[in-house]
Amino acid sequence: MESKLNMETKKKFYYGWVVVFACFLINFVNTGLLVYTFSLFVLPVSTALAKSPTQIVLAASMFTAAFAVISPLIGKQLEKGRIKQLLIAGAILNGGGFMLLSKVNSLSMFYICYIIVGVGAAIVGPAVHSTLPAYWFEKKRGLAVGIANVGAGAGSIIAPMVITATMTSYDWRMGFFVLGAISAIILCALVFIIKTKPSEIGLYPDGLTKEEIDAQPAAERPVLEGLTRSQAFKTSAFWMICISFLFIGVAQLGVLQNQAAFLMSIKFDMIVAARALAYIGSMSILAKFIFGYLADKFNFKGVFLFGNLLLIIGIVMLSRVTPESNLVYMSAYAILFGLGIGSWYPIAGVIVGKTFGVKFYAAIYGFIFSIRAIGDIFGAPSISAIASTRGYSFGFLCAAACACVSVVLIMLIQTPKEYTKLLEK
């Protein structure tokens, strides 16, 4: 009787959703605070340090380079159950790095601080916040990963407004200090609630018990197998996904981290730029719910194509913005771009899980995301450099072309034979 009551209690409340909420907050810090506010600092810091915007934007690439180097190392630490240690390290480096940014007086120190923040971001990055939902969910994996990534959108709405208000009332230095304080507090708090796998509380993915797993037809049971990272390395699908994600990184981050500078360069004020970022963040939240659901219900290739069509249209519309562009047009570009950029995160997790399995998901996803980070590294400074010679419009069109390449590669991948054999056993 007591066992039955315990089982019913577990069914009423599955701890996996607590883990998803924790990943939501990690994303709030890692993407919402870090990525969506960067472009707001470019011109003020450029003026304060007497450097060009291109030199300031290069810090984003150094951040991403550090992120890319560290990310492949995190998956194995997560598989060993060291999530709490990762969160503490992330809090120290993220929070401390931002607080140090509030004190910099030279370009070299600005770069060093962003490298520190990049290491902290990698420690609690996609190898953590996209892997944990994949461990806890099978049937609702896309939705769970999508909800976790909604944190980035929530941060993108809140952070630009908070930082704009802070910078208006004080200055850019106080803006960095506030980012550091928020990051450290949130990550430290999560140490008390987060868990790595459902097996830690005697469950299987989706909240199922062993008895419920055994009672299911074999075809309906959660797939707990998967290729190792070394096995994945030997497949063409792995490298096609890596290259696809690299190109989409150029498209997304190259545009995202330059659009505020572009809008202000054509005489829109900072409030308009921040509002555009907030619209993008709002739509990215909606997209993660929508595309998380779609990724669970339909073939991931079609869902990936649809999401990136929205992204491409939004980028092309941005490339045609002029000082005379009205509110409707500005809103339309931000909405489409936001839906497109938000669609990628839940689909990416499903692509990796469906192609290679979840047993070594953290190690595989961490490496793949580090390759994507190369696109992030070159995206922002490349668009900025193109803007200095050919204009932002041409740079944004180049980013749209990168998104097209990404889509074609995903359309061409096939499930590796090695993984198919595991599923047939």
Coordinates of C-alpha atoms in Angstrom, one line a residue:
M1 CA 0.0 0.0 0.0
E2 CA 2.8 2.4 1.0
S3 CA 4.7 1.5 -2.2
K4 CA 1.6 2.3 -4.3
L5 CA 1.2 5.6 -2.5
N6 CA 4.8 6.5 -3.2
M7 CA 4.4 5.6 -6.8
E8 CA 1.3 7.8 -7.1
T9 CA 3.1 10.7 -5.4
K10 CA 6.0 10.4 -7.9
K11 CA 3.5 10.5 -10.8
K12 CA 1.8 13.6 -9.4
F13 CA 5.1 15.5 -9.3
Y14 CA 8.1 14.5 -11.4
Y15 CA 11.4 16.0 -10.2
G16 CA 12.5 16.3 -13.8
W17 CA 10.5 19.5 -14.0
V18 CA 12.5 21.0 -11.1
V19 CA 15.7 20.2 -13.1
V20 CA 14.2 21.9 -16.2
F21 CA 13.5 25.0 -14.1
A22 CA 17.1 24.9 -12.8
C23 CA 18.3 24.8 -16.5
F24 CA 15.9 27.6 -17.3
L25 CA 17.7 29.8 -14.7
I26 CA 21.1 28.7 -16.0
N27 CA 20.0 29.8 -19.5
F28 CA 18.7 33.0 -18.0
V29 CA 22.3 33.7 -16.8
N30 CA 24.3 32.2 -19.6
T31 CA 22.5 33.5 -22.6
G32 CA 20.0 36.0 -21.4
L33 CA 22.5 38.1 -19.4
L34 CA 25.7 37.3 -21.3
V35 CA 24.7 37.4 -25.0
Y36 CA 21.6 39.7 -25.2
T37 CA 23.2 42.6 -23.3
F38 CA 26.6 42.6 -25.0
S39 CA 25.7 44.9 -27.9
L40 CA 24.4 47.5 -25.5
F41 CA 28.0 47.9 -24.1
V42 CA 29.8 48.1 -27.5
L43 CA 29.5 51.9 -28.1
P44 CA 29.8 53.1 -24.5
V45 CA 32.9 51.0 -23.8
S46 CA 34.3 51.9 -27.2
T47 CA 34.0 55.6 -26.3
A48 CA 35.4 55.1 -22.7
L49 CA 38.4 53.1 -23.8
A50 CA 38.9 55.2 -27.0
K51 CA 38.8 52.0 -29.2
S52 CA 36.8 51.1 -32.3
P53 CA 33.5 49.1 -32.1
T54 CA 35.2 46.3 -34.0
Q55 CA 37.9 46.1 -31.3
I56 CA 35.3 45.9 -28.6
V57 CA 33.2 43.3 -30.4
L58 CA 36.3 41.1 -30.6
A59 CA 35.9 40.5 -26.9
A60 CA 32.8 38.5 -27.7
S61 CA 34.9 36.3 -29.9
M62 CA 37.5 35.8 -27.1
F63 CA 34.6 34.9 -24.8
T64 CA 33.4 32.4 -27.3
A65 CA 36.9 31.0 -27.9
A66 CA 37.3 30.3 -24.2
F67 CA 33.8 28.8 -24.2
A68 CA 34.7 26.5 -27.2
V69 CA 37.9 25.3 -25.6
I70 CA 36.3 24.4 -22.2
S71 CA 33.0 23.0 -23.4
P72 CA 34.2 19.6 -24.6
L73 CA 35.7 19.0 -21.1
I74 CA 32.4 19.6 -19.2
G75 CA 30.4 16.6 -20.5
K76 CA 32.6 14.0 -18.7
Q77 CA 32.4 16.0 -15.5
L78 CA 28.6 16.0 -15.7
E79 CA 28.6 12.3 -16.4
K80 CA 30.6 11.8 -13.2
G81 CA 27.8 13.7 -11.2
R82 CA 29.8 16.8 -10.5
I83 CA 27.0 19.2 -11.3
K84 CA 27.2 21.1 -7.9
Q85 CA 30.9 21.7 -8.3
L86 CA 30.3 23.0 -11.9
L87 CA 27.7 25.4 -10.7
I88 CA 29.9 26.8 -8.0
A89 CA 32.8 27.3 -10.4
G90 CA 30.5 28.9 -12.9
A91 CA 29.2 31.3 -10.3
I92 CA 32.7 32.4 -9.3
L93 CA 34.0 32.9 -12.8
N94 CA 30.8 34.4 -14.3
G95 CA 30.0 36.7 -11.5
G96 CA 33.6 37.6 -10.7
G97 CA 34.4 38.2 -14.4
F98 CA 31.5 40.6 -14.8
M99 CA 32.4 42.5 -11.6
L100 CA 36.0 42.8 -12.9
L101 CA 34.7 44.2 -16.2
S102 CA 33.2 47.1 -14.2
K103 CA 36.8 48.1 -13.2
V104 CA 38.7 47.8 -16.5
N105 CA 40.6 50.7 -18.0
S106 CA 42.3 49.1 -20.9
L107 CA 41.4 46.9 -23.9
S108 CA 43.7 44.1 -22.8
M109 CA 42.0 43.8 -19.4
F110 CA 38.6 44.0 -21.1
Y111 CA 39.6 41.0 -23.2
I112 CA 41.0 39.1 -20.2
C113 CA 37.8 39.6 -18.2
Y114 CA 35.6 38.3 -21.1
I115 CA 37.8 35.2 -21.4
I116 CA 37.2 34.6 -17.7
V117 CA 33.5 35.0 -18.2
G118 CA 33.7 32.7 -21.2
V119 CA 35.3 29.9 -19.1
G120 CA 32.5 30.3 -16.5
A121 CA 29.8 30.2 -19.2
A122 CA 31.2 27.0 -20.6
I123 CA 31.3 25.3 -17.2
V124 CA 27.5 25.8 -16.9
G125 CA 26.9 25.9 -20.6
P126 CA 25.0 23.7 -23.1
A127 CA 26.8 20.5 -21.9
V128 CA 24.8 21.1 -18.7
H129 CA 21.6 23.0 -19.5
S130 CA 20.8 21.0 -22.6
T131 CA 22.0 17.7 -21.4
L132 CA 20.1 17.5 -18.1
P133 CA 16.6 17.7 -19.7
A134 CA 17.7 15.0 -22.2
Y135 CA 18.6 12.7 -19.3
W136 CA 15.2 13.3 -17.6
F137 CA 12.9 13.2 -20.6
E138 CA 12.4 10.9 -23.6
K139 CA 8.9 11.5 -25.0
K140 CA 8.9 15.2 -24.1
R141 CA 12.6 15.9 -24.7
G142 CA 12.1 18.6 -27.2
L143 CA 9.6 20.4 -25.0
A144 CA 11.8 20.0 -21.9
V145 CA 14.9 21.4 -23.7
G146 CA 12.7 24.1 -25.1
I147 CA 11.4 25.2 -21.7
A148 CA 14.9 25.1 -20.3
N149 CA 16.1 27.4 -23.1
V150 CA 13.2 29.8 -22.5
G151 CA 15.4 31.1 -19.7
A152 CA 17.5 32.7 -22.4
G153 CA 14.5 34.5 -23.8
A154 CA 13.3 35.6 -20.4
G155 CA 16.8 37.0 -19.7
S156 CA 16.8 38.8 -23.1
I157 CA 13.6 40.6 -22.1
I158 CA 14.6 41.5 -18.6
A159 CA 18.3 42.1 -18.9
P160 CA 18.4 44.7 -21.8
M161 CA 15.8 46.8 -19.9
V162 CA 17.5 46.5 -16.5
I163 CA 21.0 47.2 -18.0
T164 CA 19.7 50.1 -20.1
A165 CA 18.1 51.6 -17.0
T166 CA 21.2 51.0 -15.0
M167 CA 23.5 52.5 -17.6
T168 CA 21.1 55.5 -18.0
S169 CA 21.0 56.2 -14.3
Y170 CA 24.7 55.3 -13.6
D171 CA 27.0 54.1 -16.3
W172 CA 28.3 51.0 -18.2
R173 CA 30.5 50.0 -15.3
M174 CA 27.5 49.7 -13.0
G175 CA 25.8 47.7 -15.7
F176 CA 28.6 45.1 -15.6
F177 CA 28.5 45.0 -11.8
V178 CA 24.8 44.3 -11.8
L179 CA 25.2 41.5 -14.3
G180 CA 27.9 39.9 -12.1
A181 CA 25.8 40.0 -9.0
I182 CA 22.8 38.5 -10.6
S183 CA 24.8 35.7 -12.2
A184 CA 26.6 34.7 -9.0
I185 CA 23.4 34.7 -6.8
I186 CA 21.4 32.6 -9.2
L187 CA 24.0 30.0 -9.9
C188 CA 24.9 29.5 -6.2
A189 CA 21.2 29.1 -5.3
L190 CA 20.8 26.2 -7.8
V191 CA 23.3 24.1 -6.0
F192 CA 20.6 23.3 -3.5
I193 CA 18.0 21.9 -5.9
I194 CA 19.7 20.4 -9.0
K195 CA 20.2 16.7 -9.7
T196 CA 21.9 15.0 -12.7
K197 CA 19.9 11.9 -13.6
P198 CA 16.5 10.4 -12.6
S199 CA 18.3 7.3 -11.4
E200 CA 19.4 9.4 -8.4
I201 CA 15.9 9.2 -7.1
G202 CA 15.1 5.7 -8.4
L203 CA 13.3 6.7 -11.6
Y204 CA 13.7 6.4 -15.3
P205 CA 13.2 9.1 -18.0
D206 CA 9.7 10.6 -18.1
G207 CA 9.2 9.7 -14.4
L208 CA 8.7 6.0 -15.0
T209 CA 9.5 3.4 -12.4
K210 CA 11.2 0.1 -13.3
E211 CA 7.9 -1.7 -13.0
E212 CA 6.3 0.7 -15.5
I213 CA 9.3 0.3 -17.9
D214 CA 9.0 -3.5 -17.8
A215 CA 5.3 -3.3 -18.5
Q216 CA 5.8 -1.3 -21.7
P217 CA 6.2 -2.8 -25.1
A218 CA 9.9 -2.7 -26.1
A219 CA 9.2 -0.2 -28.9
E220 CA 7.8 2.3 -26.4
R221 CA 10.5 2.2 -23.8
P222 CA 12.9 5.1 -23.3
V223 CA 16.1 4.6 -25.3
L224 CA 18.9 4.6 -22.8
E225 CA 21.6 3.5 -25.3
G226 CA 23.8 5.6 -27.5
L227 CA 27.1 6.0 -29.3
T228 CA 30.2 7.0 -27.5
R229 CA 31.9 10.2 -28.5
S230 CA 34.7 8.3 -30.3
Q231 CA 32.1 6.3 -32.2
A232 CA 30.2 9.5 -33.1
F233 CA 33.5 11.0 -34.4
K234 CA 33.7 8.3 -37.1
T235 CA 30.3 9.1 -38.6
S236 CA 29.6 11.6 -41.4
A237 CA 26.4 12.7 -39.5
F238 CA 28.5 14.0 -36.6
W239 CA 30.6 16.3 -38.7
M240 CA 27.7 17.5 -40.8
I241 CA 25.9 18.5 -37.7
C242 CA 29.1 20.2 -36.4
I243 CA 29.5 22.2 -39.6
S244 CA 25.8 23.0 -39.7
F245 CA 25.8 24.4 -36.2
L246 CA 29.0 26.3 -36.9
F247 CA 27.3 28.2 -39.8
I248 CA 24.1 28.8 -37.8
G249 CA 26.3 30.3 -35.1
V250 CA 27.7 32.8 -37.6
A251 CA 24.2 33.7 -38.7
Q252 CA 22.7 34.0 -35.2
L253 CA 25.4 35.6 -33.1
G254 CA 26.8 37.6 -36.0
V255 CA 23.5 39.4 -36.4
L256 CA 22.4 39.4 -32.7
Q257 CA 25.6 41.1 -31.4
N258 CA 25.8 43.7 -34.1
Q259 CA 22.2 44.8 -34.6
A260 CA 22.1 47.3 -31.7
A261 CA 25.3 49.0 -33.0
F262 CA 23.7 49.0 -36.5
L263 CA 20.5 50.6 -35.3
M264 CA 22.3 53.2 -33.3
S265 CA 24.6 53.9 -36.3
I266 CA 21.6 54.9 -38.4
K267 CA 20.4 57.3 -35.6
F268 CA 18.0 55.1 -33.7
D269 CA 18.6 55.6 -30.0
M270 CA 19.6 53.0 -27.4
I271 CA 16.0 52.6 -26.2
V272 CA 14.9 51.5 -29.7
A273 CA 17.8 49.1 -29.9
A274 CA 16.9 47.7 -26.5
R275 CA 13.3 47.4 -27.4
A276 CA 14.2 45.4 -30.6
L277 CA 16.3 43.0 -28.4
A278 CA 13.3 42.6 -26.0
Y279 CA 11.0 41.8 -28.9
I280 CA 13.5 39.2 -30.2
G281 CA 13.7 37.7 -26.7
S282 CA 9.9 37.6 -26.3
M283 CA 9.6 35.7 -29.6
S284 CA 12.4 33.4 -28.8
I285 CA 10.5 32.4 -25.6
L286 CA 7.4 31.6 -27.7
A287 CA 9.5 29.8 -30.3
K288 CA 11.0 27.4 -27.7
F289 CA 7.6 26.2 -26.6
I290 CA 6.3 25.9 -30.2
F291 CA 9.4 24.3 -31.7
G292 CA 10.0 22.1 -28.6
Y293 CA 6.5 20.7 -29.1
L294 CA 7.0 20.4 -32.9
A295 CA 10.3 18.6 -32.5
D296 CA 8.7 15.9 -30.3
K297 CA 5.8 15.4 -32.8
F298 CA 7.4 15.7 -36.3
N299 CA 10.6 14.9 -38.1
F300 CA 13.4 17.2 -36.9
K301 CA 14.5 18.0 -40.4
G302 CA 11.3 19.7 -41.4
V303 CA 11.1 21.5 -38.1
F304 CA 14.7 22.8 -38.4
L305 CA 13.9 24.0 -42.0
F306 CA 10.8 25.9 -40.8
G307 CA 12.6 27.6 -37.9
N308 CA 15.5 28.7 -40.1
L309 CA 13.3 30.1 -42.8
L310 CA 11.9 32.5 -40.2
L311 CA 15.4 33.4 -39.1
I312 CA 16.5 34.0 -42.7
I313 CA 13.5 36.2 -43.5
G314 CA 14.1 38.2 -40.3
I315 CA 17.8 38.8 -41.1
V316 CA 17.0 39.9 -44.7
M317 CA 14.4 42.3 -43.3
L318 CA 16.9 43.7 -40.8
S319 CA 19.4 44.3 -43.7
R320 CA 16.8 46.6 -45.3
V321 CA 16.1 48.7 -42.2
T322 CA 16.6 52.5 -42.7
P323 CA 16.1 55.6 -40.5
E324 CA 12.7 55.9 -42.1
S325 CA 11.6 52.4 -41.2
N326 CA 8.3 52.4 -39.3
L327 CA 7.4 50.6 -36.1
V328 CA 5.4 47.9 -37.9
Y329 CA 8.4 46.9 -40.1
M330 CA 10.8 47.0 -37.1
S331 CA 8.5 44.8 -35.1
A332 CA 8.1 42.4 -37.9
Y333 CA 11.8 41.9 -38.4
A334 CA 12.4 41.4 -34.6
I335 CA 9.5 39.0 -34.3
L336 CA 10.6 36.8 -37.2
F337 CA 14.3 36.9 -36.1
G338 CA 13.3 36.1 -32.6
L339 CA 11.2 33.1 -33.6
G340 CA 14.0 31.8 -35.8
I341 CA 16.8 32.2 -33.3
G342 CA 14.6 30.6 -30.6
S343 CA 13.7 27.6 -32.7
W344 CA 17.3 26.3 -32.8
Y345 CA 17.8 25.4 -29.2
P346 CA 15.1 22.7 -28.7
I347 CA 15.6 21.3 -32.2
A348 CA 19.4 21.0 -31.6
G349 CA 18.9 18.8 -28.6
V350 CA 16.5 16.5 -30.5
I351 CA 18.8 16.3 -33.5
V352 CA 21.7 15.1 -31.3
G353 CA 19.6 12.7 -29.2
K354 CA 17.8 11.1 -32.2
T355 CA 21.1 10.8 -34.2
F356 CA 23.4 9.4 -31.5
G357 CA 21.3 8.5 -28.4
V358 CA 21.5 9.8 -24.9
K359 CA 23.9 7.5 -23.1
F360 CA 26.9 9.7 -23.9
Y361 CA 24.8 12.8 -24.8
A362 CA 26.8 15.2 -22.6
A363 CA 30.2 14.4 -24.1
I364 CA 28.8 14.5 -27.7
Y365 CA 26.7 17.6 -27.3
G366 CA 29.5 19.5 -25.5
F367 CA 31.9 18.8 -28.4
I368 CA 29.4 19.7 -31.1
F369 CA 28.5 22.9 -29.3
S370 CA 32.2 23.8 -29.1
I371 CA 32.3 23.6 -32.9
R372 CA 29.2 25.8 -33.1
A373 CA 31.1 28.2 -30.9
I374 CA 33.6 28.7 -33.7
G375 CA 30.8 30.2 -35.7
D376 CA 30.0 32.4 -32.8
I377 CA 33.6 33.5 -32.5
F378 CA 33.9 34.6 -36.1
G379 CA 30.3 35.7 -36.6
A380 CA 30.3 39.0 -34.6
P381 CA 33.7 40.4 -35.6
S382 CA 33.2 39.3 -39.2
I383 CA 29.9 41.1 -39.6
S384 CA 31.4 44.2 -37.8
A385 CA 34.4 44.1 -40.1
I386 CA 32.2 43.7 -43.2
A387 CA 30.1 46.7 -41.9
S388 CA 33.2 48.9 -41.8
T389 CA 33.9 48.3 -45.6
R390 CA 30.6 47.1 -47.2
G391 CA 28.0 48.2 -44.7
Y392 CA 25.9 46.3 -42.2
S393 CA 23.3 45.3 -44.8
F394 CA 25.7 43.3 -46.9
G395 CA 27.1 41.7 -43.7
F396 CA 23.6 40.6 -42.6
L397 CA 22.9 39.1 -46.0
C398 CA 26.1 37.1 -45.6
A399 CA 24.8 35.8 -42.3
A400 CA 21.6 34.8 -44.0
A401 CA 23.6 32.8 -46.5
C402 CA 25.3 31.0 -43.7
A403 CA 21.9 30.0 -42.3
C404 CA 21.0 28.5 -45.7
V405 CA 24.1 26.4 -45.7
S406 CA 23.2 25.1 -42.2
V407 CA 19.8 24.0 -43.3
V408 CA 21.1 22.1 -46.3
L409 CA 23.5 20.1 -44.2
I410 CA 20.8 19.0 -41.7
M411 CA 18.6 18.0 -44.5
L412 CA 21.4 15.6 -45.7
I413 CA 22.2 13.8 -42.5
Q414 CA 21.3 10.1 -41.9
T415 CA 21.1 8.1 -38.7
P416 CA 24.5 6.3 -38.3
K417 CA 24.3 2.6 -38.9
E418 CA 26.1 1.9 -35.6
Y419 CA 23.3 3.6 -33.7
T420 CA 20.6 1.8 -35.7
K421 CA 22.2 -1.5 -34.7
L422 CA 22.0 -0.6 -31.0
L423 CA 18.3 0.2 -31.4
E424 CA 17.7 -3.2 -33.1
K425 CA 19.2 -5.2 -30.2

